[in-house]
Coordinates of C-alpha atoms in Angstrom, one line a residue:
Chain A
M1 CA -0.6 0.2 0.1
N2 CA 1.8 3.8 -1.3
Y3 CA 1.1 6.8 0.8
S4 CA -0.8 8.3 -1.6
Y5 CA -3.8 5.0 -1.2
K6 CA -3.2 5.3 2.4
L7 CA -4.1 8.6 2.2
A8 CA -7.3 8.3 0.4
A9 CA -8.4 5.1 2.8
L10 CA -8.0 7.5 5.6
L11 CA -9.8 10.4 3.8
S12 CA -12.8 8.4 2.6
G13 CA -12.9 6.9 6.7
V14 CA -12.8 11.1 7.3
L15 CA -15.6 11.6 4.9
T16 CA -18.1 9.1 6.4
T17 CA -17.8 9.5 9.7
A18 CA -18.1 14.0 8.6
V19 CA -21.3 12.5 6.9
L20 CA -22.8 11.1 10.2
V21 CA -22.7 14.3 12.3
A22 CA -25.8 15.9 11.6
A23 CA -27.0 17.8 14.4
P24 CA -28.4 21.4 13.5
V25 CA -25.5 24.0 14.5
E26 CA -25.1 25.4 17.6
E27 CA -24.9 29.5 17.1
T28 CA -27.2 32.1 16.6
L29 CA -27.9 34.0 13.3
T30 CA -26.9 37.3 13.0
V31 CA -27.8 39.1 10.0
D32 CA -26.2 43.1 10.1
E33 CA -25.9 43.0 13.4
V34 CA -29.6 42.6 14.2
D35 CA -30.3 38.7 16.4
M36 CA -32.8 36.6 14.4
I37 CA -34.8 33.9 16.6
S38 CA -33.8 31.0 14.7
R39 CA -34.7 28.2 17.6
A40 CA -37.7 28.8 19.5
A41 CA -40.2 26.8 21.2
S42 CA -42.8 25.9 19.2
A43 CA -46.5 26.5 19.6
E44 CA -48.9 24.1 21.5
G45 CA -49.6 20.9 20.0
H46 CA -46.9 21.3 17.6
P47 CA -45.0 17.7 17.3
L48 CA -41.4 18.8 17.8
P49 CA -40.2 20.5 20.3
E50 CA -38.4 22.9 19.4
V51 CA -38.5 24.8 15.9
I52 CA -35.7 25.6 14.3
S53 CA -34.8 27.6 11.2
G54 CA -33.3 25.7 8.2
W55 CA -30.1 28.2 8.4
H56 CA -28.7 25.5 11.0
Y57 CA -28.5 22.6 9.4
R58 CA -27.3 24.5 6.0
T59 CA -23.2 24.2 5.6
D60 CA -20.6 26.7 6.8
S61 CA -20.5 29.3 3.8
T62 CA -24.1 28.7 3.4
R63 CA -24.8 30.3 6.6
A64 CA -22.0 32.9 6.1
L65 CA -23.6 34.1 3.0
Q66 CA -26.1 34.7 5.3
T67 CA -25.3 36.8 8.4
D68 CA -23.9 39.8 6.0
S69 CA -26.5 41.3 3.4
F70 CA -23.9 42.7 0.6
E71 CA -23.1 38.5 0.4
N72 CA -26.7 37.3 0.3
G73 CA -27.4 37.0 -3.6
G74 CA -30.9 37.4 -2.5
M75 CA -30.6 41.1 -2.0
L76 CA -30.3 42.2 -5.4
G77 CA -33.8 41.0 -5.9
V78 CA -35.4 42.7 -2.8
E79 CA -33.6 46.2 -4.9
L80 CA -35.5 45.0 -7.6
G81 CA -39.0 44.7 -5.2
E82 CA -38.3 48.1 -3.9
E83 CA -37.6 49.4 -7.8
I84 CA -41.0 48.0 -8.3
W85 CA -42.9 49.3 -5.3
N86 CA -42.2 52.8 -6.6
T87 CA -42.9 51.9 -10.8
V88 CA -45.9 53.6 -11.9
E89 CA -48.1 50.7 -13.7
G90 CA -51.7 50.1 -15.0
T91 CA -54.6 52.1 -15.7
E92 CA -54.8 54.2 -12.7
G93 CA -51.7 55.6 -13.0
K94 CA -50.4 54.2 -9.7
S95 CA -47.3 52.8 -8.1
C96 CA -47.5 50.6 -4.3
A97 CA -46.0 54.2 -3.0
S98 CA -48.9 55.7 -4.4
C99 CA -50.8 54.5 -1.8
H100 CA -49.1 52.7 0.4
D101 CA -46.0 55.5 0.6
D102 CA -43.0 54.4 2.6
A103 CA -42.3 49.9 2.8
A104 CA -40.8 50.7 5.8
V105 CA -43.7 51.7 7.9
S106 CA -47.0 50.4 6.0
M107 CA -45.6 47.3 5.5
A108 CA -43.6 46.8 9.0
S109 CA -45.8 43.6 10.0
V110 CA -46.8 42.2 6.8
G111 CA -44.1 39.2 6.1
A112 CA -44.7 38.0 10.2
L113 CA -48.7 38.1 9.9
F114 CA -49.5 36.6 5.9
P115 CA -51.1 34.3 5.3
K116 CA -54.1 35.6 7.3
W117 CA -58.0 35.5 6.4
H118 CA -59.5 37.2 3.6
E119 CA -63.7 38.2 4.2
E120 CA -63.9 39.2 0.2
S121 CA -62.9 36.0 -1.3
G122 CA -63.4 33.9 2.2
K123 CA -60.4 32.3 1.7
P124 CA -56.1 33.1 3.2
I125 CA -54.4 35.5 1.0
N126 CA -50.6 35.5 1.1
V127 CA -48.1 38.1 0.6
E128 CA -48.5 37.4 -3.4
L129 CA -51.8 37.1 -4.3
Q130 CA -52.4 40.9 -1.9
I131 CA -49.9 41.9 -4.4
N132 CA -52.0 41.0 -7.2
D133 CA -55.2 41.8 -5.6
C134 CA -53.5 45.5 -5.3
R135 CA -52.6 45.5 -9.3
V136 CA -56.1 44.5 -11.2
N137 CA -58.5 45.9 -8.1
N138 CA -56.2 49.1 -6.8
M139 CA -53.7 49.8 -10.0
G140 CA -55.9 48.4 -13.0
A141 CA -53.1 46.0 -14.1
E142 CA -52.8 43.0 -14.8
A143 CA -51.8 39.8 -12.0
Y144 CA -48.5 38.8 -11.8
K145 CA -48.8 34.8 -13.1
F146 CA -47.0 32.3 -10.7
D147 CA -43.4 33.4 -9.8
K148 CA -43.3 35.9 -13.0
G149 CA -43.0 39.6 -13.8
G150 CA -42.2 41.6 -10.4
Q151 CA -43.7 38.7 -8.2
K152 CA -40.8 37.2 -6.5
P153 CA -38.7 40.4 -5.9
L154 CA -41.8 42.5 -5.1
T155 CA -42.7 39.5 -2.6
A156 CA -39.2 39.2 -0.8
F157 CA -39.0 43.4 -0.8
V158 CA -42.0 43.4 1.0
K159 CA -41.1 40.5 3.5
H160 CA -38.4 41.9 4.2
Q161 CA -40.0 45.2 5.7
S162 CA -40.8 42.2 8.9
H163 CA -37.5 41.4 8.6
G164 CA -36.0 39.9 12.9
Q165 CA -40.1 39.6 13.7
P166 CA -41.1 36.4 14.4
V167 CA -43.7 34.6 12.1
T168 CA -47.0 34.5 13.9
V169 CA -50.2 33.6 12.1
D170 CA -53.7 34.4 13.4
L171 CA -56.3 31.4 13.3
T172 CA -59.0 32.4 15.1
E173 CA -60.0 34.9 11.7
G174 CA -62.9 33.4 9.3
D175 CA -62.1 29.8 8.2
M176 CA -59.2 30.1 9.8
Q177 CA -58.8 26.7 11.4
Q178 CA -60.4 25.1 8.6
W179 CA -57.6 25.3 6.2
W180 CA -55.3 24.9 9.2
E181 CA -57.0 21.5 9.5
Q182 CA -57.1 20.8 5.4
G183 CA -53.4 21.4 5.4
K184 CA -52.4 19.4 8.2
E185 CA -54.7 16.4 6.7
L186 CA -52.0 17.4 3.6
Y187 CA -48.4 17.7 5.7
Y188 CA -48.9 14.0 6.5
R189 CA -51.0 12.7 3.4
R190 CA -48.9 9.9 1.2
T191 CA -48.3 11.0 -2.3
G192 CA -46.7 9.7 -5.1
Q193 CA -44.9 6.5 -6.4
L194 CA -42.3 7.2 -3.4
N195 CA -45.1 7.0 -1.1
L196 CA -43.3 9.9 1.4
S197 CA -45.4 12.7 3.4
C198 CA -44.2 16.3 4.1
A199 CA -43.6 14.3 7.9
S200 CA -41.7 11.6 6.2
C201 CA -39.0 13.7 5.7
H202 CA -39.1 17.0 7.7
E203 CA -40.3 15.5 11.4
K204 CA -39.2 11.9 10.9
N205 CA -36.3 12.2 9.9
N206 CA -35.3 16.5 10.2
G207 CA -31.1 16.9 11.5
K208 CA -30.7 13.2 9.1
Y209 CA -29.1 13.4 5.8
I210 CA -30.7 12.1 2.6
R211 CA -28.0 11.9 0.0
A212 CA -26.1 14.7 0.3
D213 CA -29.2 17.1 1.9
H214 CA -29.4 17.9 5.2
L215 CA -33.4 17.4 5.9
S216 CA -34.3 20.7 8.1
Q217 CA -37.8 21.0 9.5
G218 CA -39.0 22.5 6.6
N219 CA -39.6 26.0 8.1
V220 CA -41.6 28.8 5.8
N221 CA -39.5 31.6 7.5
G222 CA -37.3 32.0 5.0
F223 CA -39.1 32.6 1.7
P224 CA -38.8 33.4 -1.0
T225 CA -35.5 32.2 -0.4
Y226 CA -32.1 32.6 -2.5
R227 CA -31.3 29.7 -3.6
L228 CA -27.5 28.6 -4.7
K229 CA -28.6 26.3 -6.8
Q230 CA -30.5 28.3 -9.2
G231 CA -28.8 31.3 -8.3
N232 CA -32.1 32.9 -7.8
L233 CA -35.0 34.0 -5.2
I234 CA -37.2 30.9 -4.9
S235 CA -40.7 31.1 -4.0
L236 CA -42.6 28.9 -0.7
H237 CA -45.3 27.1 -3.5
N238 CA -42.3 26.8 -6.1
R239 CA -40.2 24.7 -3.5
F240 CA -43.4 22.9 -2.0
R241 CA -44.4 21.8 -5.6
G242 CA -40.7 20.6 -6.2
C243 CA -40.9 18.4 -3.1
I244 CA -44.0 17.5 -3.6
R245 CA -42.6 16.1 -7.2
D246 CA -39.8 14.4 -5.6
T247 CA -42.1 11.8 -4.6
R248 CA -43.0 11.4 -8.2
A249 CA -46.5 12.9 -7.8
E250 CA -48.6 15.0 -9.9
Y251 CA -48.9 18.4 -7.6
P252 CA -51.0 20.9 -7.5
A253 CA -51.4 24.6 -8.9
A254 CA -49.5 27.0 -6.8
F255 CA -52.0 29.4 -5.2
S256 CA -54.9 26.4 -5.3
D257 CA -57.0 25.8 -2.2
D258 CA -53.8 22.7 -1.1
L259 CA -51.3 24.9 -1.1
M260 CA -52.3 27.8 0.3
A261 CA -53.6 25.2 2.8
L262 CA -50.0 24.0 3.1
E263 CA -49.1 27.7 3.8
V264 CA -51.1 28.3 6.4
Y265 CA -50.8 24.5 8.4
T266 CA -46.7 25.3 8.0
T267 CA -46.5 29.2 8.8
W268 CA -48.1 27.8 11.9
R269 CA -45.2 24.7 12.2
S270 CA -42.7 27.6 11.9
Q271 CA -44.1 30.0 14.6
G272 CA -41.6 32.2 16.2
L273 CA -39.2 32.3 14.3
S274 CA -37.6 35.0 12.8
V275 CA -38.5 35.9 8.9
E276 CA -35.3 35.3 7.2
T277 CA -36.4 37.1 4.2
P278 CA -34.3 36.6 1.8
A279 CA -32.7 33.4 4.0
V280 CA -30.2 31.5 1.9
R281 CA -30.2 28.2 0.9
Q282 CA -28.6 25.2 -1.0
Chain B
M1 CA -29.5 -25.8 -45.5
I2 CA -28.9 -28.1 -42.8
R3 CA -27.2 -24.8 -40.9
K4 CA -30.0 -22.4 -41.7
L5 CA -32.7 -24.9 -39.8
V6 CA -29.6 -24.9 -37.1
L7 CA -29.7 -21.2 -37.3
S8 CA -33.3 -20.7 -37.1
A9 CA -33.5 -23.2 -33.9
V10 CA -31.4 -21.4 -32.3
S11 CA -32.6 -17.8 -32.4
G12 CA -35.9 -19.9 -31.9
I13 CA -34.5 -21.1 -28.3
V14 CA -33.2 -17.1 -27.7
L15 CA -36.5 -15.7 -28.4
I16 CA -38.4 -18.5 -26.1
G17 CA -35.8 -17.7 -23.2
V18 CA -37.0 -13.7 -23.8
V19 CA -40.9 -14.3 -24.1
A20 CA -41.4 -16.7 -21.6
A21 CA -39.0 -15.8 -18.8
D22 CA -41.9 -16.4 -15.8
V23 CA -42.4 -12.9 -13.8
T24 CA -44.4 -12.4 -10.8
A25 CA -46.7 -9.7 -11.6
P26 CA -46.3 -7.0 -8.5
G27 CA -50.3 -8.1 -7.4
D28 CA -49.4 -11.6 -6.7
V29 CA -46.2 -12.0 -4.8
K30 CA -47.1 -13.9 -1.4
V31 CA -45.5 -13.2 1.3
E32 CA -44.6 -15.7 4.4
N33 CA -43.4 -15.3 7.8
L34 CA -42.2 -12.4 6.3
G35 CA -40.2 -13.8 3.4
I36 CA -40.9 -14.2 0.0
S37 CA -39.3 -16.9 -1.0
V38 CA -40.1 -18.0 -4.9
A39 CA -38.2 -15.6 -6.9
L40 CA -39.8 -12.3 -8.9
T41 CA -38.1 -14.3 -11.6
D42 CA -36.6 -17.6 -12.9
Q43 CA -33.6 -15.6 -13.9
P44 CA -31.2 -15.6 -10.9
G45 CA -30.3 -12.8 -9.4
D46 CA -26.6 -10.9 -10.5
P47 CA -25.2 -9.2 -8.2
A48 CA -22.7 -7.2 -9.6
E49 CA -26.1 -5.6 -11.3
G50 CA -28.1 -5.2 -8.6
R51 CA -24.8 -3.2 -7.1
K52 CA -25.1 -0.8 -10.0
V53 CA -29.2 -0.9 -9.8
F54 CA -28.3 0.1 -6.2
A55 CA -26.3 3.0 -6.6
N56 CA -27.8 4.3 -9.3
R57 CA -29.9 7.8 -8.3
K58 CA -32.7 6.7 -11.2
Q59 CA -33.5 2.9 -10.2
G60 CA -32.5 2.1 -6.5
N61 CA -31.2 4.4 -5.4
C62 CA -30.6 2.9 -1.8
L63 CA -27.7 5.5 -0.8
A64 CA -30.5 8.2 -0.2
C65 CA -31.2 6.8 2.8
H66 CA -29.2 3.7 3.5
A67 CA -24.9 3.9 3.9
N68 CA -23.2 1.2 3.2
S69 CA -19.2 0.2 3.0
D70 CA -18.6 -2.1 -0.3
L71 CA -19.8 1.9 -2.2
K72 CA -17.9 4.1 0.1
D73 CA -16.2 5.2 -3.1
Q74 CA -19.8 7.1 -4.0
L75 CA -20.4 10.0 -2.2
F76 CA -22.7 10.9 0.1
H77 CA -24.6 8.1 1.5
G78 CA -27.7 9.0 3.3
E79 CA -28.8 8.2 7.5
V80 CA -32.4 8.0 6.9
G81 CA -32.4 4.2 6.9
P82 CA -29.8 1.6 8.9
G83 CA -26.3 1.2 7.6
L84 CA -26.4 -1.2 4.9
D85 CA -23.2 -3.7 6.3
G86 CA -24.0 -7.3 6.9
A87 CA -27.2 -6.4 6.1
G88 CA -26.7 -10.3 4.6
S89 CA -25.9 -11.4 8.2
R90 CA -29.1 -10.1 9.4
W91 CA -32.0 -11.0 7.1
S92 CA -32.2 -14.4 4.8
E93 CA -32.4 -14.1 1.3
A94 CA -36.3 -14.4 1.3
Q95 CA -36.4 -11.4 4.3
L96 CA -34.3 -9.3 2.0
R97 CA -36.9 -9.4 -1.0
T98 CA -39.4 -8.9 1.0
I99 CA -37.7 -5.5 2.6
V100 CA -37.1 -4.8 -1.1
V101 CA -40.0 -5.4 -2.5
N102 CA -42.6 -4.4 0.0
A103 CA -40.5 -2.7 3.0
K104 CA -44.1 -2.3 4.9
A105 CA -44.6 -5.8 5.4
V106 CA -42.3 -6.3 7.3
F107 CA -41.8 -2.8 9.2
S108 CA -44.8 -1.3 9.4
D109 CA -46.8 0.7 7.5
A110 CA -45.4 3.8 8.9
T111 CA -41.8 3.1 7.7
V112 CA -40.7 5.5 4.9
M113 CA -38.7 3.1 3.0
P114 CA -40.7 3.1 -0.3
G115 CA -42.2 -0.1 -1.5
F116 CA -40.4 -1.0 -5.0
Y117 CA -42.4 -4.3 -6.6
S118 CA -45.7 -2.7 -5.2
L119 CA -48.5 -0.9 -6.3
E120 CA -49.4 -0.3 -2.6
V121 CA -48.0 3.3 -3.6
G122 CA -49.2 7.1 -2.6
E123 CA -51.9 9.6 -3.4
N124 CA -51.1 11.5 -7.0
V125 CA -48.6 9.3 -8.6
R126 CA -47.3 10.8 -11.4
K127 CA -49.1 10.1 -14.4
D128 CA -46.6 8.3 -16.0
L129 CA -45.8 6.5 -13.7
V130 CA -49.2 5.3 -12.4
G131 CA -49.3 1.1 -12.7
K132 CA -45.5 0.3 -12.4
T133 CA -43.5 0.2 -10.1
I134 CA -39.9 1.3 -8.9
L135 CA -37.8 -1.3 -9.8
T136 CA -38.3 -4.1 -12.2
A137 CA -38.5 -8.2 -10.9
Q138 CA -35.4 -7.9 -12.5
Q139 CA -33.7 -5.4 -11.1
V140 CA -35.0 -6.7 -7.4
E141 CA -33.8 -10.0 -7.8
D142 CA -30.8 -8.9 -8.8
I143 CA -30.6 -5.9 -5.7
V144 CA -31.6 -9.1 -3.9
A145 CA -28.3 -11.4 -4.7
Y146 CA -26.4 -8.5 -4.1
L147 CA -27.7 -7.4 -0.5
T148 CA -26.7 -11.0 0.8
T149 CA -23.4 -10.3 -0.1
L150 CA -22.9 -7.9 2.4
K151 CA -22.3 -9.9 5.3

């Protein structure tokens, strides 16, 4: 056995050991000197003892990218969102700012309090759909199609105004409790040829590796997230669809009742964690 | 002429070999005492082929969930399931066949291990996969032959 062979054997031994160290890292998340709540006591009735941000499950280098806004590629999307916020569009000659002025004030808690009950439609509404509602009814502009136009950057800009605030969802309004129930049902429903549910990966096996991916709790407090793989912002419903597709199932349309229910339920599961938008993920 | 006859006789045999390969359909597989003692095909499993199917991400993708020292040249072994070193000593061939065909029959309905030769699958299966198993009967036999070598 020559030296380099020995070294290779040694390295592969080290590698196996490294793969087995799977606990979420014990560190605190500070972004631009703002302390984030990245671990929180879970809500009553939550199946997990503690809610942990997906940030803790990522590699050192990915985590580092989120601690400094100049390094976070998602901030370019947020800046683009700010431009869109101030751009006049549609037949009414208005921009978002025409009605809402300074987003730092008017949108201060929106990212932490959505999705919420929407009386007019008799359904929950998320930030993407609220933006579309304003575009159609107040600006005389067209609704953005899913993930198109300014939808992702504008959503990221709006949610970023709540950066650091704990996620909260009010289930007492309207029929929110019923949507929560439906979302829960979906969360545990096994789908696809691989016969897996959200819980199979994110509840039963969080903290473990599935091939090269370190499974997190699947929390939603960082969306839209900046994914290094795509080099772009990724919306929550896109992530839902991707995870469902990976079970080899047909996946529901974005903003369908199924995915809205799942958003209500997973937001409840993520309660207490700071809004991290735009979080950096692999 | 004689030569021609011989040739066609030979090709006839090959043809029969392909067409008549006896394959048990997923719905006809019988589990007794946690084991499936009858092979799913009449062609013996090939461990070398099974090793490939085990590692292939589009086929078994077993490494997604299981570590296996025999494949340590491959990066990233998952840890959702137990490591498979020694699986061939812990389980009989018939049991290994059941685990791969339909793990629920050995563990419980709660197991996250997919059934690789079962039509008891989740809801809303992708349209092009409806009625299809993840692996073919022969791939299952190959993987089982491979697993028995993990002593």
